[in-house]
Coordinates of C-alpha atoms and ligand atoms in Angstrom, one line a residue:
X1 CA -185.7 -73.8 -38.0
X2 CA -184.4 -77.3 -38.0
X3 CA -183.4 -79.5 -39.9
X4 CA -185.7 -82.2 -40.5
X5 CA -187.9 -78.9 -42.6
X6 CA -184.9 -77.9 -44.7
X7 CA -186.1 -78.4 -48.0
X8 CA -183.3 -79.7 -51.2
X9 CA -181.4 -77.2 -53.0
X10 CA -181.5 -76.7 -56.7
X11 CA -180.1 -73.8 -58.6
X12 CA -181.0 -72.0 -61.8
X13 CA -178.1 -70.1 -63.5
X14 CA -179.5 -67.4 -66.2
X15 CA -177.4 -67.2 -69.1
X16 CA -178.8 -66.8 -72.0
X17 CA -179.3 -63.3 -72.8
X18 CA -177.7 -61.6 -75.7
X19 CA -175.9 -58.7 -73.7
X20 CA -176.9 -56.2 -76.0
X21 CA -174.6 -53.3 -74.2
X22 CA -171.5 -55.0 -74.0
X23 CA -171.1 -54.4 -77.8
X24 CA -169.3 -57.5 -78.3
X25 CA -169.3 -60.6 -80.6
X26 CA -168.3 -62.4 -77.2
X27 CA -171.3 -63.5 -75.4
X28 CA -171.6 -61.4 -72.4
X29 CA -170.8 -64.1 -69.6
X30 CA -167.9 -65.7 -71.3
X31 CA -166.5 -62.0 -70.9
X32 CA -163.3 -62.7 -68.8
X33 CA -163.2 -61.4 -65.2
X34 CA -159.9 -62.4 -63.0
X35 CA -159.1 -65.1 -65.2
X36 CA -161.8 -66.9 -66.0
X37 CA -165.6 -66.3 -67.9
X38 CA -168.0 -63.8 -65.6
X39 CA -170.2 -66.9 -65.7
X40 CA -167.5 -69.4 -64.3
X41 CA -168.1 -67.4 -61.0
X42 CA -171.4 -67.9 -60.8
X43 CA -171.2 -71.5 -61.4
X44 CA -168.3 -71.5 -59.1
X45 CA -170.6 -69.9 -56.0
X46 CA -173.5 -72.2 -57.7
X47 CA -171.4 -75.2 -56.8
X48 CA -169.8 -74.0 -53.2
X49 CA -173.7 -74.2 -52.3
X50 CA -173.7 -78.0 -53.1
X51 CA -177.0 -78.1 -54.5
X52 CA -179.0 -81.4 -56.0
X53 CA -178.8 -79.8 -59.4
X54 CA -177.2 -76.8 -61.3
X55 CA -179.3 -75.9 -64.3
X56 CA -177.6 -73.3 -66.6
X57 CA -180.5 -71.6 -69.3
X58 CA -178.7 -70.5 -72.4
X59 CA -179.6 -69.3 -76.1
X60 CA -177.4 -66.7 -77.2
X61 CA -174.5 -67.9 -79.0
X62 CA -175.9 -71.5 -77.4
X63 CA -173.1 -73.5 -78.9
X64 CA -170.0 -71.4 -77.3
X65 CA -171.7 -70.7 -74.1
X66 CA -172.7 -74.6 -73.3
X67 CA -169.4 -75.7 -74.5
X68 CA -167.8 -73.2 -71.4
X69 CA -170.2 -74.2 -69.0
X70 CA -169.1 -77.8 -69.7
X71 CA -165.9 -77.3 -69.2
X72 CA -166.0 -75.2 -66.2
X73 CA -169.0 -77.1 -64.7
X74 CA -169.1 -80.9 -66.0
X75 CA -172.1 -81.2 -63.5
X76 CA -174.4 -78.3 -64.7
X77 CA -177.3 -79.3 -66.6
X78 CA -177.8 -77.2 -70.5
X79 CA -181.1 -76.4 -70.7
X80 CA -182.1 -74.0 -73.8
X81 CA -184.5 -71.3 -73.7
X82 CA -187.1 -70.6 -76.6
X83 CA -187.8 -67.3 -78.4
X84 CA -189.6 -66.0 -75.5
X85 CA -187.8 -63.2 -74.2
X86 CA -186.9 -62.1 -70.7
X87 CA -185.5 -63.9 -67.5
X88 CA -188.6 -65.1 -66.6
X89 CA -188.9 -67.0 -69.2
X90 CA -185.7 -68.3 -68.9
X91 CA -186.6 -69.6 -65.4
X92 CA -190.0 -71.4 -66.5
X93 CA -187.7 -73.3 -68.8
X94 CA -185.1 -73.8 -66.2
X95 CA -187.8 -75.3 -64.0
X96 CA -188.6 -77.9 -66.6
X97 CA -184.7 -78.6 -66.5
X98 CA -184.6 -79.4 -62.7
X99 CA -187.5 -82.6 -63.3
X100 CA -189.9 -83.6 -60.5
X101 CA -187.4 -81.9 -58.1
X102 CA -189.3 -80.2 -55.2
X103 CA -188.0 -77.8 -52.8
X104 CA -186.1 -74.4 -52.9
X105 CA -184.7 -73.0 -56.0
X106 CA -181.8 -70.3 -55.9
X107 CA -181.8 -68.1 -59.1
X108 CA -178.6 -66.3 -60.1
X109 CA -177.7 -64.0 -63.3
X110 CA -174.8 -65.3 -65.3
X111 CA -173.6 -61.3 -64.9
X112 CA -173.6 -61.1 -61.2
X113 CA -170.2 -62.2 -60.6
X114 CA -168.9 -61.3 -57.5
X115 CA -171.8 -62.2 -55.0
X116 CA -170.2 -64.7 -52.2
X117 CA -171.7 -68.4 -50.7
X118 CA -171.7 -67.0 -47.4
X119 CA -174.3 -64.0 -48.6
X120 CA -176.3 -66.6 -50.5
X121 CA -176.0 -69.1 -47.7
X122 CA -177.9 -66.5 -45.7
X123 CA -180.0 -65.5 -48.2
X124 CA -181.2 -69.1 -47.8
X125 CA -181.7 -69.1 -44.2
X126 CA -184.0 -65.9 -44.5
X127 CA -186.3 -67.4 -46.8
X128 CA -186.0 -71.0 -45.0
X129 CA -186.4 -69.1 -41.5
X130 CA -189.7 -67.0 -43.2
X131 CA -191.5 -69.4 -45.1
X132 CA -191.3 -66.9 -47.8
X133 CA -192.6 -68.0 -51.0
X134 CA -190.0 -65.4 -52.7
X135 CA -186.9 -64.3 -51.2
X136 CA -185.1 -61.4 -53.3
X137 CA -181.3 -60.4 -52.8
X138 CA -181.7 -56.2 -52.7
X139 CA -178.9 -53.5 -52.3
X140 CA -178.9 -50.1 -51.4
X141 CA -177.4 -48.7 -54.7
X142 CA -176.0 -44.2 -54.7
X143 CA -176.3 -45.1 -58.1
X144 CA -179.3 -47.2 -59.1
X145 CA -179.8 -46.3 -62.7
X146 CA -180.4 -49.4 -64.8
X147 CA -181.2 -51.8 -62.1
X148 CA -185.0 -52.6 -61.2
X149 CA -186.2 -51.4 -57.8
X150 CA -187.6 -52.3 -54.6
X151 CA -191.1 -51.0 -54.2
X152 CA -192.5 -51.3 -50.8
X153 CA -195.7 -50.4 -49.0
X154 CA -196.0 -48.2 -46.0
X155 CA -195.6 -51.1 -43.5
X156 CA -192.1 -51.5 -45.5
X157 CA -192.9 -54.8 -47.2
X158 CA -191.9 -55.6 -50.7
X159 CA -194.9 -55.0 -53.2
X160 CA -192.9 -55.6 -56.2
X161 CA -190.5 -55.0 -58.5
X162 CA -190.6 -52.4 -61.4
X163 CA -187.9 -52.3 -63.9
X164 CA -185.9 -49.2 -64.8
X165 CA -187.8 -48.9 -68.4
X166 CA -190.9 -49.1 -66.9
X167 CA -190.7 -46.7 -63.5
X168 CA -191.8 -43.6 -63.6
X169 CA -189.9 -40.8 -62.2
X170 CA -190.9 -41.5 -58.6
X171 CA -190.1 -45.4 -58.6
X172 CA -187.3 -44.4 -60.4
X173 CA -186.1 -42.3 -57.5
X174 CA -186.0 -45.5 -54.7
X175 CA -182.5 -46.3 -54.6
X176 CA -182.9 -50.0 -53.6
X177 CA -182.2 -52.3 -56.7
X178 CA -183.2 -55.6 -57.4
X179 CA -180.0 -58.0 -57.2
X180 CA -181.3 -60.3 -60.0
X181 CA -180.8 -62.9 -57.1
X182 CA -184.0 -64.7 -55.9
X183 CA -184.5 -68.0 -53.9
X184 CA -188.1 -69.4 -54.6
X185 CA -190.4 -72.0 -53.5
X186 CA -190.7 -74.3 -56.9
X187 CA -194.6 -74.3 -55.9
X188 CA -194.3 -70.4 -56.0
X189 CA -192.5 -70.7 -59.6
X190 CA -194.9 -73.4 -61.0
X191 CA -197.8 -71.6 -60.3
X192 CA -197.1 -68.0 -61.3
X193 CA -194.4 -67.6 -64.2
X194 CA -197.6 -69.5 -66.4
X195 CA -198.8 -65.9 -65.0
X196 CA -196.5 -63.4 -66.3
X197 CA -196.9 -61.7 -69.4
X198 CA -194.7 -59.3 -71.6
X199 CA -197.1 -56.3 -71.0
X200 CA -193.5 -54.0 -70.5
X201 CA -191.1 -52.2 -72.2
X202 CA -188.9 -54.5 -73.4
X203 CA -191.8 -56.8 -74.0
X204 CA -190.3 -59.7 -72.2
X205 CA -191.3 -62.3 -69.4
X206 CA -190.3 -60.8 -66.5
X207 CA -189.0 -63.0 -63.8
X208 CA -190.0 -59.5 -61.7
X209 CA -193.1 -59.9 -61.7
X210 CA -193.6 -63.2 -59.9
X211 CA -192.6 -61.3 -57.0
X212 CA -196.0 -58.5 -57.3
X213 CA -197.9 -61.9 -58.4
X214 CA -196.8 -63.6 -55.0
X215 CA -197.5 -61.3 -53.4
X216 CA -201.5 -60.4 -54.4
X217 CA -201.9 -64.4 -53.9
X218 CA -201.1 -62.9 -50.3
X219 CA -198.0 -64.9 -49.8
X220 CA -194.5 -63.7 -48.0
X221 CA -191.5 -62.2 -49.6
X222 CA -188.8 -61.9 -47.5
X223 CA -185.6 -60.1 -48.5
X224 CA -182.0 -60.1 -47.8
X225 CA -180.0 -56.6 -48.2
X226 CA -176.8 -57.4 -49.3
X227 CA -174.1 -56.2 -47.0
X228 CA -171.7 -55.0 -49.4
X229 CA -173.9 -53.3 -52.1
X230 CA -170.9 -53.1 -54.7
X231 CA -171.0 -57.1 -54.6
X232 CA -174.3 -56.6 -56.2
X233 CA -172.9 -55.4 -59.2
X234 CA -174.5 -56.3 -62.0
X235 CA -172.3 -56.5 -66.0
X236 CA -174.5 -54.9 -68.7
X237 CA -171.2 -53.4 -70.4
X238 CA -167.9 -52.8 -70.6
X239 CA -167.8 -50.0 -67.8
X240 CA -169.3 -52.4 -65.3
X241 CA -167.2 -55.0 -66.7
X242 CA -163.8 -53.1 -65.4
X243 CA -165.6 -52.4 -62.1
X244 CA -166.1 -55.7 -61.5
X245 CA -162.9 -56.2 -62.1
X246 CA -161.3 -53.4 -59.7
X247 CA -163.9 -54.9 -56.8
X248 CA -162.7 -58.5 -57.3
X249 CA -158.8 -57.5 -57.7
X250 CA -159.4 -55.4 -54.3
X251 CA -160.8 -58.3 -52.8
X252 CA -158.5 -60.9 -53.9
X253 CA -155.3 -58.9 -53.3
X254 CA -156.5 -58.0 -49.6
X255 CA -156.8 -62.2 -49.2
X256 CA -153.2 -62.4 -49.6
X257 CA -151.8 -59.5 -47.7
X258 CA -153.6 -61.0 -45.1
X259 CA -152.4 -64.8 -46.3
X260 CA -148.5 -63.1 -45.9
X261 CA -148.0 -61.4 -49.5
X262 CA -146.1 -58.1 -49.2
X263 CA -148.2 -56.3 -52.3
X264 CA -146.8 -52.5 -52.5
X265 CA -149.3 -51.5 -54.7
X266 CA -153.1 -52.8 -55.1
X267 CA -154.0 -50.1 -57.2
X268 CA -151.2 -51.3 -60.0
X269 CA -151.4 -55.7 -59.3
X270 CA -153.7 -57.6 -60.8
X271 CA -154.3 -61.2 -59.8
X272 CA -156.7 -64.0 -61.5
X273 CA -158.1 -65.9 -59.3
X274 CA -156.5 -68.8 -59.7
X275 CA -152.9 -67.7 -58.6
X276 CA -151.3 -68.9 -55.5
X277 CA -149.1 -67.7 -53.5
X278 CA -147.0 -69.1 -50.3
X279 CA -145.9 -66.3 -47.7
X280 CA -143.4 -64.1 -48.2
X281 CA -143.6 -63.1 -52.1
X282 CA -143.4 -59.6 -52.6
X283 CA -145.1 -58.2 -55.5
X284 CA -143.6 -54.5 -56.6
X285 CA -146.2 -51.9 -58.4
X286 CA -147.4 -52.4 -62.3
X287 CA -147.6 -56.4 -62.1
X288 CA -150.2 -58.9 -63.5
X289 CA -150.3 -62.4 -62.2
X290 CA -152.3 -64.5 -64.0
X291 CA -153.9 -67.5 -64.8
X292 CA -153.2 -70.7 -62.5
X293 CA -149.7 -68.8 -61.5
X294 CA -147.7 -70.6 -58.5
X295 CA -145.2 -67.9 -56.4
X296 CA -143.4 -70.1 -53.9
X297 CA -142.3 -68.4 -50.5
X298 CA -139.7 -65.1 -51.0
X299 CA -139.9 -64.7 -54.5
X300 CA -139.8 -61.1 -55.5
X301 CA -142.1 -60.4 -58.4
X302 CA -142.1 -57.1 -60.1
X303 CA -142.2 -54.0 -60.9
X304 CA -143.6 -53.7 -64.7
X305 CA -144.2 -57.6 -65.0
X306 CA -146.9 -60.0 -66.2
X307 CA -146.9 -64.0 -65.2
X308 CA -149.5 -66.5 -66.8
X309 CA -149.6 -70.1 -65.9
X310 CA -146.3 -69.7 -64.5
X311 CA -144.5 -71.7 -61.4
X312 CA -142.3 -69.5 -59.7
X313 CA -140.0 -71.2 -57.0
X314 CA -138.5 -69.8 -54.0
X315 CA -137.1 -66.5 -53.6
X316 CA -136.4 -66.4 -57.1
X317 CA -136.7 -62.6 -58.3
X318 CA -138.1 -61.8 -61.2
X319 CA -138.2 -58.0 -62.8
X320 CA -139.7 -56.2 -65.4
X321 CA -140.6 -59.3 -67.4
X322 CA -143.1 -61.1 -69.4
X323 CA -143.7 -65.3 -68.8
X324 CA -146.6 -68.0 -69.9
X325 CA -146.2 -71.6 -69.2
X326 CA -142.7 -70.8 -67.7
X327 CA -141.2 -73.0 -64.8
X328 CA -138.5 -70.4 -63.2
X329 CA -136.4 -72.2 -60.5
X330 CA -135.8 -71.3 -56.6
X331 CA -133.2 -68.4 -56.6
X332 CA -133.8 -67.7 -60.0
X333 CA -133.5 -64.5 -61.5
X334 CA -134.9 -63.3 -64.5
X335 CA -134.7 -60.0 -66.5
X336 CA -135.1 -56.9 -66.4
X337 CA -136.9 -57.1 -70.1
X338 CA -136.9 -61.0 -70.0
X339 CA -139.3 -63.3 -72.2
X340 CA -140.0 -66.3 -71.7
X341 CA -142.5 -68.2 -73.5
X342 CA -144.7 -71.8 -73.2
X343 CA -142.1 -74.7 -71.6
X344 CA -139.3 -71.7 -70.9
X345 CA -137.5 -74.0 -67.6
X346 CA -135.1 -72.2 -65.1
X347 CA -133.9 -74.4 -62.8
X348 CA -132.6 -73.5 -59.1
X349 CA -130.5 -70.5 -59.4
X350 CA -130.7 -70.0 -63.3
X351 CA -130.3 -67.2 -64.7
X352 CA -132.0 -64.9 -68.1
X353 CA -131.4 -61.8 -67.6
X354 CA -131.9 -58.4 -70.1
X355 CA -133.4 -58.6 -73.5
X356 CA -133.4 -62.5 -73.0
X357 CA -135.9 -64.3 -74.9
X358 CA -136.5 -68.3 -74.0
X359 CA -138.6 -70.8 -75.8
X360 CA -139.0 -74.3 -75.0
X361 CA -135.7 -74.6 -73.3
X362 CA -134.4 -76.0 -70.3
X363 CA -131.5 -73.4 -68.5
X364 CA -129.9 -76.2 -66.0
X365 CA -128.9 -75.4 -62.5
X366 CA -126.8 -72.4 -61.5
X367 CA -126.4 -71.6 -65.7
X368 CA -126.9 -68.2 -67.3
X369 CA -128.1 -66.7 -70.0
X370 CA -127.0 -62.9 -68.9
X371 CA -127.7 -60.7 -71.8
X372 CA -129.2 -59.9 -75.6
X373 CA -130.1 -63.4 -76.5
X374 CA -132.4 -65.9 -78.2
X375 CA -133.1 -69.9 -76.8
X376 CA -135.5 -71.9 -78.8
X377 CA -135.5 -75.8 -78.3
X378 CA -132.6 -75.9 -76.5
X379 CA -131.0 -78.1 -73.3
X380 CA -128.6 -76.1 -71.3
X381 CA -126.9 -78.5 -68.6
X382 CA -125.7 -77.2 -64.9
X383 CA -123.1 -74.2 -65.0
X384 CA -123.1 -73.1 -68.0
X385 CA -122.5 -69.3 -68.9
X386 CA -123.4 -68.0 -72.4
X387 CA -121.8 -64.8 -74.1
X388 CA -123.5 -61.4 -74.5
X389 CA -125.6 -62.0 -78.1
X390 CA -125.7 -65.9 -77.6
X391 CA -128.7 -67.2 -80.7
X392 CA -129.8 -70.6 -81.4
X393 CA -131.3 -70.6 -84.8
X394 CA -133.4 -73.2 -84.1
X395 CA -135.4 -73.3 -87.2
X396 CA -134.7 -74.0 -90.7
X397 CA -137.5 -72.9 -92.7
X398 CA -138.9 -76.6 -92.6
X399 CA -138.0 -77.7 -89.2
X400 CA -137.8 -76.9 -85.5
X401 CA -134.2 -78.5 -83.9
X402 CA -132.8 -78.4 -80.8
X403 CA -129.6 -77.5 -79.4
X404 CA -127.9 -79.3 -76.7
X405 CA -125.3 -77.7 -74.2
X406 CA -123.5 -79.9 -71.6
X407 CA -122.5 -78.9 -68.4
X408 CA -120.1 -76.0 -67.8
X409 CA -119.7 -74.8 -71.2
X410 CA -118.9 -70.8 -71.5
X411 CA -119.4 -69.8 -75.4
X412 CA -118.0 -66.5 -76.4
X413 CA -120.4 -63.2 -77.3
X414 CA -121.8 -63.2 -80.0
X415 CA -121.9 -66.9 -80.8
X416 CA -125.0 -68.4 -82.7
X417 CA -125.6 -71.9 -82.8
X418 CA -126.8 -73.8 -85.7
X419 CA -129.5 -76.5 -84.7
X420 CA -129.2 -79.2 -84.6
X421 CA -126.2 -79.0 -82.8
X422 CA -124.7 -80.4 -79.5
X423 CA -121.9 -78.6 -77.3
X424 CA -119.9 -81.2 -75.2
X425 CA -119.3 -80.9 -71.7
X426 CA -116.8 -78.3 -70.6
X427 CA -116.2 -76.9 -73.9
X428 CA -115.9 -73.3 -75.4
X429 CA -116.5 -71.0 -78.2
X430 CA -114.9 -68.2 -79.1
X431 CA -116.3 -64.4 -79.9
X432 CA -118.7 -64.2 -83.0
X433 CA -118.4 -68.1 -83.4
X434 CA -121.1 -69.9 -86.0
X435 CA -121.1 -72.8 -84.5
X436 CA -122.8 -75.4 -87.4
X437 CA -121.1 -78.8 -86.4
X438 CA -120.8 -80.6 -83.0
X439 CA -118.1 -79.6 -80.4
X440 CA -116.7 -82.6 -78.9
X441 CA -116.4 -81.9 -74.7
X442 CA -113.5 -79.8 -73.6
X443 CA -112.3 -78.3 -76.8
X444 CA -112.4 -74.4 -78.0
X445 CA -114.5 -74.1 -81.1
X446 CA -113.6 -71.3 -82.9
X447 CA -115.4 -70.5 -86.3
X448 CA -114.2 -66.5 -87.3
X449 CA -111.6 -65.9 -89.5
X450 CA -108.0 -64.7 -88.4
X451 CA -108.3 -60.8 -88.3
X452 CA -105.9 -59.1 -90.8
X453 CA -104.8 -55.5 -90.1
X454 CA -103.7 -53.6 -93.4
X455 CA -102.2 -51.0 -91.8
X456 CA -102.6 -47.3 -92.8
X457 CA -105.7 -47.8 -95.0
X458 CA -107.4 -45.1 -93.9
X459 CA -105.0 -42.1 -94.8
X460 CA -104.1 -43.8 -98.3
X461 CA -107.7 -44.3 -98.6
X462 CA -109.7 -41.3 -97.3
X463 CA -107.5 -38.9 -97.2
X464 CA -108.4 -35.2 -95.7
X465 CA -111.2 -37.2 -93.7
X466 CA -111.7 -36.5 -90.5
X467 CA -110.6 -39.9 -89.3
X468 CA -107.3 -39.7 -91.5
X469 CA -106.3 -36.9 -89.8
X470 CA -107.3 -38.8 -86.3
X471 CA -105.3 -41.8 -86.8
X472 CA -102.5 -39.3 -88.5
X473 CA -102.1 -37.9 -85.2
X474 CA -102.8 -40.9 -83.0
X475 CA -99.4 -42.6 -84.7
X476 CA -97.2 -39.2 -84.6
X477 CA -97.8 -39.3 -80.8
X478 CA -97.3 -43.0 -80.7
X479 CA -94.1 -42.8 -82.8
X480 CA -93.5 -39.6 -80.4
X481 CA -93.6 -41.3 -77.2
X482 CA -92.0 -45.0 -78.5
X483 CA -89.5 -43.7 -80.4
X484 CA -89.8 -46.5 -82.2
X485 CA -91.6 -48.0 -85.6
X486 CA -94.6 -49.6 -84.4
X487 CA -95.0 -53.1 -84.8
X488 CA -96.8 -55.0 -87.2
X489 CA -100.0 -56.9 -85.5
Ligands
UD1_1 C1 -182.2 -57.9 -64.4 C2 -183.5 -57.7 -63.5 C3 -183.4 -56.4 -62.7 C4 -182.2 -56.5 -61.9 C5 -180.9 -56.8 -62.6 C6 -179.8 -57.1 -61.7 C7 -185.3 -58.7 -64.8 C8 -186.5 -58.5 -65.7 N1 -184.6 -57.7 -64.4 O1 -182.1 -56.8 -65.3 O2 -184.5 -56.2 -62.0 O3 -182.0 -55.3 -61.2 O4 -181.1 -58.0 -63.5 O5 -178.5 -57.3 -62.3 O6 -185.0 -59.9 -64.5 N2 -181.2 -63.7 -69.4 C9 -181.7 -64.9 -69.9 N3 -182.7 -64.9 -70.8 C10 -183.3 -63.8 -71.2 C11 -182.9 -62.6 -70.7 C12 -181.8 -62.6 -69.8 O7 -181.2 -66.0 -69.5 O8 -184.3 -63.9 -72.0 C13 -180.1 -63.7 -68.5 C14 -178.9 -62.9 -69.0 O9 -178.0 -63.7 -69.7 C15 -178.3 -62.4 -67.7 C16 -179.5 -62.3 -66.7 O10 -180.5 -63.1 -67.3 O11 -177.3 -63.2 -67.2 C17 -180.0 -60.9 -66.5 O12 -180.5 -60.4 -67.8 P1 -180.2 -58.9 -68.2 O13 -180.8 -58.6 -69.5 O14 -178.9 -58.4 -67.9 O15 -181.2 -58.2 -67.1 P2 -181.1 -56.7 -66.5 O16 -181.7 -55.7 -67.4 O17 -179.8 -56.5 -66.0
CA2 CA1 -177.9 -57.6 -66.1

């Protein structure tokens, strides 16, 4: 066909049903799939087609849903369907949505998620390259319960389309569904939905049935099979729901093996859609990367670990941890049993390692946080080490404060630092220290009292005890093998 008889592009985006089986005070299509609402797909594929106009039909829970879709969407027009029931209806009101616009309208469900622009594109040219007045996206389904189906006459050309309620056992039996995928002439739309009634089971407009009205007018429908029939899937509830979400993990984690991304175990890694990766990041079993994640080349990410909205630089490792809104530095490491929460900053070669917990906090360059520990609004310069059981109490009961920690400072275990508080340069706390006041650079802060030994307490004191008779014979043997009084620490 060419070009000068390829007629504009508008699509209608159905998503206004109430999505009964999904059981959910959620609307159905802002049910999140890979990261982001099942309808953000759509509109995302919508939008790959660069039509004139997206129109998106809502009702349901109008408010929420038209608020997503303008956020995801800017461009999509909000057009609201009436108490008419059925996607038919929805359509007619969608059509009033796209003007005096004239020429071929793409219809897509808000809970078809995972179809692709390249299987749209062709669905196009099929119904561009057959005149057709209706072209309808069908899959050949093992499992075609709850889907309408296909009927066609002997010659094998569609008839129409009969939903699952109303089959009878026979139409039921055809095991090529309906896609809920059409493209349509607008002339084909404006002069038979004003046709359709809600003569059905679910007493609903049908958008179905423009497809039998079509054709007894004696005009074409063509049809596209889809080539991968599970791409068809269509989210009714919450079983489709994670089915849709093991296809499109599948598929995205297959993009980037083949991109360079050494993922051990597809079956246990989940990634959003929106995470990046560059080559060379292994991902080990049991690992969840989410959101708008960044893994820069090398990094090792896993096993038993979830990232969200996290920037992960080169070949940092990171293990058995949890991180959102975290910025972890190239040869980072982190955890095992790390957390590190919203504006949590490694720099290059940082370091928080087990039961580490970091909260707005900035660990500078080649510094480490090694073990047992709590950082809340804190600035840790370059080099610093921190003792097993380091805390800053950053908060008062009123306020947040931060703590501040110059280069090269190594603090003792056990230390806990009373915000707001500044560590200079260099300096260094011993075991157990509270450290409340400021520690100029270079000196040793030391906050514990002078331990006092009062020696044989425990055989004045508990005598016939198990530990008397311990430390009893501990001292004999020490005596024993001195000779000598032993000396008062
Ligand atoms: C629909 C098709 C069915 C097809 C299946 C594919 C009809 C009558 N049936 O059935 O042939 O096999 O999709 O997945 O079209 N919606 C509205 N307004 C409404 C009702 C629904 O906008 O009044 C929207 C829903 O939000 C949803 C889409 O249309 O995004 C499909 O509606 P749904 O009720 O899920 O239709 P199915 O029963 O799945
Ligand atoms: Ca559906």
């Amino acid at each position: 066909m060419s070009e000068t008889q390829t007629a504009p592009l508008a699509v209608i985006v159905l998503a206004a049903g109430q999505g009964t089986r999904m059981r959910s005070r959620l609307p159905k299509v802002l049910h999140p799939l890979a990261g982001r609402p099942l309808v953000g797909h759509v509109l995302d594929t919508a939008a790959a087609l660069s039509p004139v106009r997206i129109v998106v039909v809502v009702r349901h829970e109008r408010e929420q849903v038209a608020r997503a879709v303008a956020d995801l969407l800017p461009d999509a027009v909000v057009v609201d369907q009436d108490d008419v029931p059925g996607t038919g209806r929805a359509v007619e009101l969608g059509l009033d949505g796209l003007g005096d616009f004239a020429g071929d309208v793409l219809v897509l469900s808000g809970d078809v998620p995972l179809l692709e622009p390249v299987t749209l594109e062709a669905l196009i040219a099929t119904h561009r390259d057959r005149s057709a007045s209706v072209t309808l996206l069908s899959a050949v389904l093992a499992e075609p319960a709850g889907y309408g189906r296909v009927l066609r006459d002997a010659a094998g050309d569609v008839e129409r389309i009969v939903e699952q309620k109303d089959a009878t056992d026979h139409e039921a039996a055809v095991d090529e569904i309906n896609a809920g995928v059409y493209v349509f002439t607008t002339d084909a739309l404006r002069r038979h939905l004003p046709e359709v009634g809600q003569a059905n089971a679910q007493g609903e407009k049908y958008l179905t049935d423009v497809v039998g009205i079509a054709r007894r007018a004696g005009e074409r429908i063509a049809v596209g099979i889809a080539p991968d029939p599970a791409a068809a899937l269509g989210v009714n509830d919450r079983v489709q729901l994670s089915e849709a979400a093991r296809l499109l993990n599948a598929r995205t984690v297959r993009r980037w093996q083949r991109a360079g991304v050494s993922i051990l175990d597809p079956a246990t890694t989940w990634i959003d859609v929106d995470a990046t990766f560059e080559p060379d990041v292994t991902v080990l079993p049991n690992t969840q990367i989410l959101g708008a994640t960044t893994i820069a080349a090398g990094a090792t990410i896993g096993p038993d670990t979830s990232l969200t909205d996290c920037e992960v630089g080169a070949d940092a490792v990171v293990r058995r941890s949890d991180a959102t809104l975290a910025v972890i530095g190239a040869r980072a490491n982190v955890g095992p049993f790390a957390y590190l929460r919203a504006g949590a900053i490694l720099a290059d070669d940082a370091k928080a390692g087990t039961f580490v917990e970091v909260k707005n906090s900035t660990i500078g360059e080649g510094s480490k946080v090694p073990h047992l520990s709590y950082i809340g609004d804190t600035t840790i310069g370059r080099g610093v080490n921190l003792g097993a059981g380091a805390i800053t109490a950053n908060y008062d009961d009123i306020a947040k404060h931060r703590t501040e920690i110059g280069d090269e400072v190594h603090s003792g275990s056990h230390n806990v630092f009373v915000a707001p508080v500044r560590i200079g340069a260099g300096a260094k706390t011993g075991a157990g220290a509270v450290i409340r006041k400021d520690v100029p650079a270079g000196a040793l802060a030391l906050s514990v009292a002078p331990q006092r030994n009062v020696e044989g307490w425990v055989e004045n004191n508990r005598p016939g005890t198990a530990a008397a008779d311990a430390a009893a014979r501990a001292r004999s043997a020490q005596e024993t093998s001195d000779g000598t009084q032993r000396q008062d620490g």
